[in-house]
CSV table of C-alpha atoms in Angstrom, one decimal:
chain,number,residue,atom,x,y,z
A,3,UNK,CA,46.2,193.4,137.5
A,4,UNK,CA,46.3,193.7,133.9
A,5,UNK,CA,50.5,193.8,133.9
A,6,UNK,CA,50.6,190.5,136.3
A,7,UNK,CA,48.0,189.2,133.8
A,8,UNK,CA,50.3,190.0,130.9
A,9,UNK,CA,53.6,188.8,132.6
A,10,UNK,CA,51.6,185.7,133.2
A,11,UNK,CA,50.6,184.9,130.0
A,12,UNK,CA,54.1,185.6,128.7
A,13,UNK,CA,55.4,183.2,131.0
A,14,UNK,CA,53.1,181.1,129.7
A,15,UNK,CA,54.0,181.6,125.6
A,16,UNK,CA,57.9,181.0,127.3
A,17,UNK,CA,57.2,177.4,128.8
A,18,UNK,CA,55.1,176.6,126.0
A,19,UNK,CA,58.0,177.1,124.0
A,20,UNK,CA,60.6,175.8,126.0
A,21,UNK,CA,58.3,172.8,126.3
A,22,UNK,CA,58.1,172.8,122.5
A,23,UNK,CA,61.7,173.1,121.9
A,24,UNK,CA,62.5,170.1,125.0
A,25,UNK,CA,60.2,167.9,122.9
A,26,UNK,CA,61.9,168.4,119.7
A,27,UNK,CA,64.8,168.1,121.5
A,28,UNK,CA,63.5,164.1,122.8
A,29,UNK,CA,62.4,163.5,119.2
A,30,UNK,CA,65.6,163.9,117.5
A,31,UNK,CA,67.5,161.2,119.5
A,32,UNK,CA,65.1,158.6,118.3
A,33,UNK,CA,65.7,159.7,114.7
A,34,UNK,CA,69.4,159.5,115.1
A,35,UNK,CA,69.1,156.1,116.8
A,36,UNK,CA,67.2,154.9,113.7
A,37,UNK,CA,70.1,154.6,111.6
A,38,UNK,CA,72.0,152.9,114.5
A,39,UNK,CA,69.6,150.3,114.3
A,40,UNK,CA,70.1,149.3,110.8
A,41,UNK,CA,74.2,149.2,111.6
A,42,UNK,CA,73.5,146.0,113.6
A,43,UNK,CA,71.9,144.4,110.8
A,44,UNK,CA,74.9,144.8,108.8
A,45,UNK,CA,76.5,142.1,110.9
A,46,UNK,CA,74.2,139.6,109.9
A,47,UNK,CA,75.3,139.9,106.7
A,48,UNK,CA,79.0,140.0,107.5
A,49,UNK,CA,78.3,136.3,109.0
A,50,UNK,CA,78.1,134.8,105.5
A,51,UNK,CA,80.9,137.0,104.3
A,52,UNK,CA,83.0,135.5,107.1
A,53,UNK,CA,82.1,132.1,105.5
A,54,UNK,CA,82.6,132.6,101.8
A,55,UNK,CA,86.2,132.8,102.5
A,56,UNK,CA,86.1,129.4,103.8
A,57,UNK,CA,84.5,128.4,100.7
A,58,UNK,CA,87.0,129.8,98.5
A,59,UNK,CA,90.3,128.6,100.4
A,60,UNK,CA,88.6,124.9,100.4
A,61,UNK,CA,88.1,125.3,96.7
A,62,UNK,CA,91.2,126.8,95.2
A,63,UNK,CA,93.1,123.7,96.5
A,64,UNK,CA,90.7,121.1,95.2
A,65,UNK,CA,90.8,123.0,91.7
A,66,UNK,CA,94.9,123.8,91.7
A,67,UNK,CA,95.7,119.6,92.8
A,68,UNK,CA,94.2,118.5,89.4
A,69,UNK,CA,96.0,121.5,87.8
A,70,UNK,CA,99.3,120.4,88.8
A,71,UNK,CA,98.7,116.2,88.7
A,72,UNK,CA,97.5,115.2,85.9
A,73,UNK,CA,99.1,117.1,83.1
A,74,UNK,CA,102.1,116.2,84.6
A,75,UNK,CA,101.7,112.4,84.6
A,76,UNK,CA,101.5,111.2,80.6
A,77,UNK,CA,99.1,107.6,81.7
A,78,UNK,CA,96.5,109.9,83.5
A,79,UNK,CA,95.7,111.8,80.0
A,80,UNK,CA,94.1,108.4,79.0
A,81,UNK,CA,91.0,109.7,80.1
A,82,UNK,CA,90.7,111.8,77.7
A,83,UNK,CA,93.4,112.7,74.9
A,84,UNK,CA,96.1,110.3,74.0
A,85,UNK,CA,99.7,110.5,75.8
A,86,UNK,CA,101.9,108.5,73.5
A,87,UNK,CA,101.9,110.0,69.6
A,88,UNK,CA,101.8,106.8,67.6
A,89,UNK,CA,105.4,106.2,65.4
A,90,UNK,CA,105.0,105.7,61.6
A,91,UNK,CA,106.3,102.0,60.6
A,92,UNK,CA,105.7,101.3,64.5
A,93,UNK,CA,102.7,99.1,65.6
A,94,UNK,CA,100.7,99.8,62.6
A,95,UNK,CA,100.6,99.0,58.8
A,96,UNK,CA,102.3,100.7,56.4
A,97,UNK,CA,101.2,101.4,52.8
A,98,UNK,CA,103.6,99.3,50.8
A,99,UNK,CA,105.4,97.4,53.5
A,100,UNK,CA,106.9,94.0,52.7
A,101,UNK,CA,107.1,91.3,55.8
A,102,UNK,CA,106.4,91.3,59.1
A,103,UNK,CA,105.8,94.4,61.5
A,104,UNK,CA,108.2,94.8,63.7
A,105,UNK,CA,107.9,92.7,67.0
A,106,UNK,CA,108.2,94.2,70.5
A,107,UNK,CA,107.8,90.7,72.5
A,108,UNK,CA,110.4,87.6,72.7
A,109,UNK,CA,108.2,85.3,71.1
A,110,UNK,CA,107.7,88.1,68.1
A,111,UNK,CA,111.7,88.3,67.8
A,112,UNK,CA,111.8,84.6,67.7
A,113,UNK,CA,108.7,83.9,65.0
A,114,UNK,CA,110.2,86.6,63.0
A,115,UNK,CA,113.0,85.2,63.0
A,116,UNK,CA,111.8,82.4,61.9
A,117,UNK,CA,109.9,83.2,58.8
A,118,UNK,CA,112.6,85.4,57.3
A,119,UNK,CA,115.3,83.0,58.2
A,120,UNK,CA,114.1,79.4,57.9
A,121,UNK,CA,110.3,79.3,56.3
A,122,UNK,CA,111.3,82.1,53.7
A,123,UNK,CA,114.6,80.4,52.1
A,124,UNK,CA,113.0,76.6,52.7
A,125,UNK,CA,110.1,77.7,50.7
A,126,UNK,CA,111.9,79.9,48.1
A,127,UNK,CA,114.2,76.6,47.8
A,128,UNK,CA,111.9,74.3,47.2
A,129,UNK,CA,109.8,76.3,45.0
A,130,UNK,CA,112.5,77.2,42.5
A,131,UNK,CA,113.5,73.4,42.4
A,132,UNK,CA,109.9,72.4,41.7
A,133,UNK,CA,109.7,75.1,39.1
A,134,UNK,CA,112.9,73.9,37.2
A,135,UNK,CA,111.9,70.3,37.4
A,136,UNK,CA,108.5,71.5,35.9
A,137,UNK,CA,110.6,73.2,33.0
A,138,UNK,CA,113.1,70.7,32.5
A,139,UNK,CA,110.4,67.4,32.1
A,140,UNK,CA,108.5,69.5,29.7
A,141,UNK,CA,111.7,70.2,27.8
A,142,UNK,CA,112.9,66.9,27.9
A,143,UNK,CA,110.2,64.7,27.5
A,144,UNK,CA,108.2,66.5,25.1
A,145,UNK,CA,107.5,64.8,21.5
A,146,UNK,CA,109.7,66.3,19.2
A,147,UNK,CA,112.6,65.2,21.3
A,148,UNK,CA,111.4,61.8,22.6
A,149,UNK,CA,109.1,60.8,20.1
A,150,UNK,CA,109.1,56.9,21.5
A,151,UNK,CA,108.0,57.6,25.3
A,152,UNK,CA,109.5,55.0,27.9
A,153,UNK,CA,107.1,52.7,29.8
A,154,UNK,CA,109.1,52.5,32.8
A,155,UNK,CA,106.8,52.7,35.5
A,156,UNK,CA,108.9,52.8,38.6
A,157,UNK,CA,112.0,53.5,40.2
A,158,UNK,CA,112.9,52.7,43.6
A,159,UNK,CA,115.8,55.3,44.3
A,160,UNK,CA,113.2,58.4,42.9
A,161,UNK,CA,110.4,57.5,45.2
A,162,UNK,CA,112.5,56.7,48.1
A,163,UNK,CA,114.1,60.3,47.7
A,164,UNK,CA,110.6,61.7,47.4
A,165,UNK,CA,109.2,60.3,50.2
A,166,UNK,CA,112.1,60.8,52.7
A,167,UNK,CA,112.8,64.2,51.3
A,168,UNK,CA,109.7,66.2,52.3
A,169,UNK,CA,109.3,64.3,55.8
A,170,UNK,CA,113.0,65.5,56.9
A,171,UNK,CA,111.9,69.1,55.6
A,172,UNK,CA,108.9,68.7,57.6
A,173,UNK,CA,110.8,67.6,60.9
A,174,UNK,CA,113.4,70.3,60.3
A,175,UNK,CA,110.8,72.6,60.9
A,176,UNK,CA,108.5,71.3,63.1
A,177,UNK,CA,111.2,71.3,66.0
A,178,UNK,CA,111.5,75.3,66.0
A,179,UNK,CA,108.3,75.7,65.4
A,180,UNK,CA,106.5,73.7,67.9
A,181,UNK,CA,108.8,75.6,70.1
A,182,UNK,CA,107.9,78.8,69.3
A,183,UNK,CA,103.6,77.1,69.8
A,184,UNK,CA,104.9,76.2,73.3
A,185,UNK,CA,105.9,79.7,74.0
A,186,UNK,CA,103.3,81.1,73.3
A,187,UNK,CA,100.7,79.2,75.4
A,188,UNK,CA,103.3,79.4,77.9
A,189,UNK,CA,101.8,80.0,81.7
A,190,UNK,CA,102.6,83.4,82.7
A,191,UNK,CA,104.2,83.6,85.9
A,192,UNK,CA,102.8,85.2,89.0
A,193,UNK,CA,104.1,88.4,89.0
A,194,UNK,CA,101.8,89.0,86.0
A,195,UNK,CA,99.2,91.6,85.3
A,196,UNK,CA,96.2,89.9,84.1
A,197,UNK,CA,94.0,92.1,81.1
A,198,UNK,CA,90.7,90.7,80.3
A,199,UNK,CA,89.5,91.5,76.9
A,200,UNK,CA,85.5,91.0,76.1
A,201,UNK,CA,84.4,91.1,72.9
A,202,UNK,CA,81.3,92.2,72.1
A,203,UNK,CA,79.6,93.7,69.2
A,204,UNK,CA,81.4,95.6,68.2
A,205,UNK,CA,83.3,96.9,70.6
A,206,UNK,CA,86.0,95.8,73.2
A,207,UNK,CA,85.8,96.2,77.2
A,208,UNK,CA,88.7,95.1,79.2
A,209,UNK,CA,89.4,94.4,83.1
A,210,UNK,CA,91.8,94.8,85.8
A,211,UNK,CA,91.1,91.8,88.1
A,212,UNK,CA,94.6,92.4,89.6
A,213,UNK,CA,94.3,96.1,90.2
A,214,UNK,CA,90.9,96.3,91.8
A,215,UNK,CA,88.6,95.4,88.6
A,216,UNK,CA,87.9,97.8,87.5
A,217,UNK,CA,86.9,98.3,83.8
A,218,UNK,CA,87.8,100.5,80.5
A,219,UNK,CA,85.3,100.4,77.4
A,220,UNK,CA,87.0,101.0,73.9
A,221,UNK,CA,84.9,101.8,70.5
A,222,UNK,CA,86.4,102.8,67.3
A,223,UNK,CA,87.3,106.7,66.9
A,224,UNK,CA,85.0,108.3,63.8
A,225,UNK,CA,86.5,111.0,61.2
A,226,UNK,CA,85.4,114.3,61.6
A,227,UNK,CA,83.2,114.6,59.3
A,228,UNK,CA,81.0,111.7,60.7
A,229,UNK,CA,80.7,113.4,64.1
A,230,UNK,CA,78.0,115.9,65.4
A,231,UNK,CA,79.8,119.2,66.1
A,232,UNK,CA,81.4,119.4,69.5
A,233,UNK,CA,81.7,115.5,70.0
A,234,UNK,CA,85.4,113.5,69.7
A,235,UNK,CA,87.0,112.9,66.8
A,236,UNK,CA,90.4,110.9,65.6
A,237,UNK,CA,93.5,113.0,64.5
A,238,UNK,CA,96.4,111.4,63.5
A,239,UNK,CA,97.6,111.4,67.5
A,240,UNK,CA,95.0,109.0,68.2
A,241,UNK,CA,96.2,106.7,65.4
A,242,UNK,CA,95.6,105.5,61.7
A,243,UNK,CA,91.9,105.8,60.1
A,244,UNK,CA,89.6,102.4,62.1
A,245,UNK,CA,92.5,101.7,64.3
A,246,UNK,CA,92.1,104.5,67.0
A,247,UNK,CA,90.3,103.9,69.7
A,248,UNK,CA,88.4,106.4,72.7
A,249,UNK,CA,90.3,104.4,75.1
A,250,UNK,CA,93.9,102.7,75.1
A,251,UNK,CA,94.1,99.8,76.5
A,252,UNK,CA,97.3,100.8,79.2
A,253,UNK,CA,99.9,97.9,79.8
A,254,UNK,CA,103.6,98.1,81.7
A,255,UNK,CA,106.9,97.7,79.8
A,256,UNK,CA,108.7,94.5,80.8
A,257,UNK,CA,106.2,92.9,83.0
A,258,UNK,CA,104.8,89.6,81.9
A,259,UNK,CA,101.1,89.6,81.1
A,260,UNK,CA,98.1,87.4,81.4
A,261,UNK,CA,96.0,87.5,78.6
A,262,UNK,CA,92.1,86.3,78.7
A,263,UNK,CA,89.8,86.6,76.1
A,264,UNK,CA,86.2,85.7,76.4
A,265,UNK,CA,83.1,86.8,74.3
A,266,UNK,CA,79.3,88.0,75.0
A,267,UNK,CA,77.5,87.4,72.2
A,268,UNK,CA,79.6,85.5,69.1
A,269,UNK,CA,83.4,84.8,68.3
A,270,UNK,CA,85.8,87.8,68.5
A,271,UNK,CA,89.3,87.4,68.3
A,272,UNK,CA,91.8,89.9,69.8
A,273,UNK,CA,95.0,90.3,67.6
A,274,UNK,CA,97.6,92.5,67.7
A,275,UNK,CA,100.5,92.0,65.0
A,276,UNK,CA,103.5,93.7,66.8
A,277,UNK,CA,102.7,91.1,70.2
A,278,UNK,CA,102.6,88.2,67.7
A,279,UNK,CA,99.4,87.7,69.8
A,280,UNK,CA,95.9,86.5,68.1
A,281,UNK,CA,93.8,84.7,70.8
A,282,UNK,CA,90.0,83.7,70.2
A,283,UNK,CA,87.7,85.7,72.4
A,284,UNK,CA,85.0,82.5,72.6
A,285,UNK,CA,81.5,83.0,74.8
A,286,UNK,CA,81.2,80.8,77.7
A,287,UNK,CA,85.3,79.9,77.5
A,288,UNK,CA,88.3,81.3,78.6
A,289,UNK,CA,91.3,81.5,76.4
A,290,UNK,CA,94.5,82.2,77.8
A,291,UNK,CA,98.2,83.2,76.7
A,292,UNK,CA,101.1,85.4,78.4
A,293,UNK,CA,103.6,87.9,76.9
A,294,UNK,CA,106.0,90.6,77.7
A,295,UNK,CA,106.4,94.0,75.9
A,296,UNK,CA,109.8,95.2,75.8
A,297,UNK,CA,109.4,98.8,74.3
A,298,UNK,CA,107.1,101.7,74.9
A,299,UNK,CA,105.0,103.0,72.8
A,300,UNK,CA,101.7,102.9,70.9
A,301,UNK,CA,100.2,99.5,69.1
A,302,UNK,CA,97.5,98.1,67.1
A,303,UNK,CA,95.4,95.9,66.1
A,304,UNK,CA,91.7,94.5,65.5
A,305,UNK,CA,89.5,91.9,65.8
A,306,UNK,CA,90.5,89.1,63.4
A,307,UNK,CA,87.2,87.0,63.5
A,308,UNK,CA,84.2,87.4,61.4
A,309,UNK,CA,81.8,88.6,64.2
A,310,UNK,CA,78.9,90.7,62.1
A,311,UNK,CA,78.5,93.7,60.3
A,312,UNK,CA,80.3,95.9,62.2
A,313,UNK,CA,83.7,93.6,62.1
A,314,UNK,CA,85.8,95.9,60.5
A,315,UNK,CA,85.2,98.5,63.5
A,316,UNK,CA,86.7,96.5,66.3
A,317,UNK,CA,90.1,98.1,66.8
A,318,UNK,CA,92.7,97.6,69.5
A,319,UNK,CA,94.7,100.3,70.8
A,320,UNK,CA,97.6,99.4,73.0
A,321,UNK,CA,99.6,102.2,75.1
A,322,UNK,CA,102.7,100.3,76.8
A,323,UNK,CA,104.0,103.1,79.3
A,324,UNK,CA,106.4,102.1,82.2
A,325,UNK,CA,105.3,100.6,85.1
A,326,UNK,CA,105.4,103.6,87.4
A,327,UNK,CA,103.3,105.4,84.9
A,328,UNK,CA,101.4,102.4,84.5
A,329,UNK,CA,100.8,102.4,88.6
A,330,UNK,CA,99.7,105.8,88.2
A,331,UNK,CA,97.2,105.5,85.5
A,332,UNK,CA,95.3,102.2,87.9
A,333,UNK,CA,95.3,104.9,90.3
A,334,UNK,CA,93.7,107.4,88.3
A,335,UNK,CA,91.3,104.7,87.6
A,336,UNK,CA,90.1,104.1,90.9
A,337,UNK,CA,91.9,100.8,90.8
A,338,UNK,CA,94.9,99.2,93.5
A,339,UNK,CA,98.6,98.4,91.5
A,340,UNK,CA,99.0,95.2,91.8
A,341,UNK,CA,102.1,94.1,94.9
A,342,UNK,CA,101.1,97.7,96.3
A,343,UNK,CA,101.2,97.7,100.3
A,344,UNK,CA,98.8,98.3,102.7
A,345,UNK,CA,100.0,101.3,104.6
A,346,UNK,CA,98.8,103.5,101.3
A,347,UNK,CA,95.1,103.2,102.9
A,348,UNK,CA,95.9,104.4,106.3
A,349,UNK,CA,97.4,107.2,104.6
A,350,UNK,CA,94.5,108.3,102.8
A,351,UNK,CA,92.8,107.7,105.7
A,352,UNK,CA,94.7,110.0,108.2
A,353,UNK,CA,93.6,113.6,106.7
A,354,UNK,CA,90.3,112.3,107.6
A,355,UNK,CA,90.9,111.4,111.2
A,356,UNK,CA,92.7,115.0,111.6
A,357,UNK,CA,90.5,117.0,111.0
A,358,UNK,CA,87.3,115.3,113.3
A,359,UNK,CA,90.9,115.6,116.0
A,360,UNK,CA,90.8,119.0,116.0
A,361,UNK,CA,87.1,119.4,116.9
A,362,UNK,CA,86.4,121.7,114.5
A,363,UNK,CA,83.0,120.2,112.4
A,364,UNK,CA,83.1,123.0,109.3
A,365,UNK,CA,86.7,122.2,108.6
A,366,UNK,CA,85.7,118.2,108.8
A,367,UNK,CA,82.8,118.5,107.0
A,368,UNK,CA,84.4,120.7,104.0
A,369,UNK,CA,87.8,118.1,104.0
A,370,UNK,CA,85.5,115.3,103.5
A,371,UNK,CA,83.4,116.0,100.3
A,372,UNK,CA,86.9,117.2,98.7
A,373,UNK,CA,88.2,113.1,99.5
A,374,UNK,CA,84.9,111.8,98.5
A,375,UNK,CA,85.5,113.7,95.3
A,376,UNK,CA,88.9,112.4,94.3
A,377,UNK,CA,88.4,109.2,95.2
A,378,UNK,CA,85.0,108.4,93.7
A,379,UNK,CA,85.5,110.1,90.3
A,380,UNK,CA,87.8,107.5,89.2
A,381,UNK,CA,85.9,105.0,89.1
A,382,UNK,CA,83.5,105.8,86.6
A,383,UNK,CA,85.9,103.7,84.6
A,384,UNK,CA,83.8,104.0,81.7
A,385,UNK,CA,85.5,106.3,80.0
A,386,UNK,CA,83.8,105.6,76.1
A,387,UNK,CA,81.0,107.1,77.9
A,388,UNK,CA,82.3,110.5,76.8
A,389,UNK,CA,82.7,109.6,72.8
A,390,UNK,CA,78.8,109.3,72.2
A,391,UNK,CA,79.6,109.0,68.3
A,392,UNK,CA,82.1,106.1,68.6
A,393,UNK,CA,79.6,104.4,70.5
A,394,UNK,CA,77.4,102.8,67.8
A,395,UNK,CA,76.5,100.0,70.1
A,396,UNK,CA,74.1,101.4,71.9
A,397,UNK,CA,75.9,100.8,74.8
């Protein structure tokens, strides 16, 4: 009795421990599952990682097109740094220079022309002669060699000659020159660009009626040493000392433009010496004249009307680029060349269609923000905006 009681209870101490081991044995799968459970959370976080690269193949094309564009194209830098180095002796003064600057327009040629080869001589002429006459009467007729003075008191033959003589000088030169005033009020013809300049104290805005209207504001560029550090300041690639300007005003070689001037607050006048153009900028009235330039480059000029205080800070900066640069920069601009055809807008509209084609919304809605980007930028046209120190106008 005692042995079966002894083989029973070590049967028992044996189950109990098989039992012991079996539930170890349940409890480690749950432990080793564990882990397995985490793994699937993994994925969750592979689901933005799947993304990102989306992100990054949408960005590195928006951030290489820039890259590559606008470097390449000399009218876009007029944003920001000038294109076109200015030339000595070209489009500016000169320290020392005697005469006129040199012209870059037909009617410039032609009034250059005209003062060094008819107003110049008539006037040297007719001084000199006045200037011996002067001499020779107070040689002659002084008292120690006429000591009895004549009492004539006319002669027909000396007045006649001094009456006709000016008038035919007079005609002689009004012919060319009324010429050369009809020129230059000339209509322009309607393959111009039309440029509005405003005056306005004391700075200059222009427009673009004829390529979408857009608008440029141009103030006066300040030495460095009247800047706060980090803001804009002229070098000699933006031009000569109160003659530089934030923002060029950008015209086409060879095609005729329309020039209007009006004012917003008093008289202005917009002059620029190597167009042989100075046209009153008037408030409530608008002035109008046409010209052509005929070389590329960079010219200057100012407001020539006593406006205020700040007169002397009114500067013109012309950049005359050629006219597929000069279709480039209106682009840049947010603006429409002028003649330009319509099938450009279905164009810019097709990589929009494409996309929502393909039935793919991430791709559609990635392409459009990119579009919206390049094509709304531009037209904060505004550019002066940037050049806080020039500003001065509180504008």
């Amino acid at each position: 009795m005692t042995t079966l009681m002894r083989i029973t209870g070590l049967k028992s101490i044996v189950l109990a421990a098989g039992l012991l081991l079996a539930g170890a044995g349940h409890a480690a799968p749950p432990t080793a599952t564990a882990p397995v459970a985490t793994v699937p959370a993994a994925p969750t976080v592979t689901a933005p990682a799947a993304t990102a690269p989306q992100a990054t193949t949408v960005a590195a094309p928006a951030a290489a097109a820039p890259a590559t564009a606008k470097p390449a194209d000399p009218a876009l830098a007029q944003d920001g740094a000038p294109a076109l180095a200015p030339k000595a002796g070209i489009g500016q003064p000169v320290d020392g220079h005697w005469g006129i600057q040199p012209q870059v327009t037909k009617n410039g040629e032609r009034a250059h022309w005209f003062h060094d080869a008819i107003l110049v001589p008539v006037i040297t002429v007719i001084s000199l002669f006045v200037l011996f006459l002067l001499f020779w009467v107070m040689y002659r007729y002084r008292a120690a060699a006429n000591p009895v003075a004549s009492k004539t008191s006319h002669n027909t033959f000396i007045e006649i000659v001094w009456t006709l003589a000016p008038v035919v000088i007079l005609v002689l030169l009004a012919v060319p020159s009324i010429g050369l005033l009809q020129a230059q009020y000339k209509p322009a013809p309607t393959n111009a660009i039309t440029l509005k300049a405003i005056g306005n104290q004391w700075y200059w805005s222009y427009q673009y009626p004829d390529n979408g209207g857009f608008e440029v504001t141009a103030n006066m560029l300040k030495e460095k040493d009247q800047v706060a550090p980090g803001e804009r300041f002229r070098t000699d690639a933006d031009g000569p000392r109160l003659l530089a300007a934030d923002n060029r005003v950008v015209l086409p070689v060879g095609v005729p433009i329309r020039l209007i001037t009006t004012a917003n607050d008093v008289i202005h006048s917009w002059a620029v010496p190597a167009f042989w153009i100075k046209l009153d900028a008037v408030p409530g009235r608008l002035n109008e004249t046409s010209f052509t330039i005929d070389k590329p480059g960079v010219y200057f000029g100012q407001c020539s009307e006593l406006c205020g205080a700040r007169h002397g800070y009114m500067p013109i900066a012309v950049e005359a680029v050629s006219p597929a640069d000069f279709a480039k920069w209106v682009k840049a601009k947010g603006g429409t060349p002028k003649g330009a055809k319509p099938d450009a807008a279905p164009a810019a509209a097709a990589p929009v269609a494409a996309p929502a084609a393909a039935g793919t919304a991430p791709i559609a809605n990635t392409t459009g923000p990119v579009e919206n980007a390049t094509s709304a930028a531009p037209t904060t046209t505004q550019g002066a905006t940037a050049n806080t120190a020039a500003a001065g106008t509180g504008h």
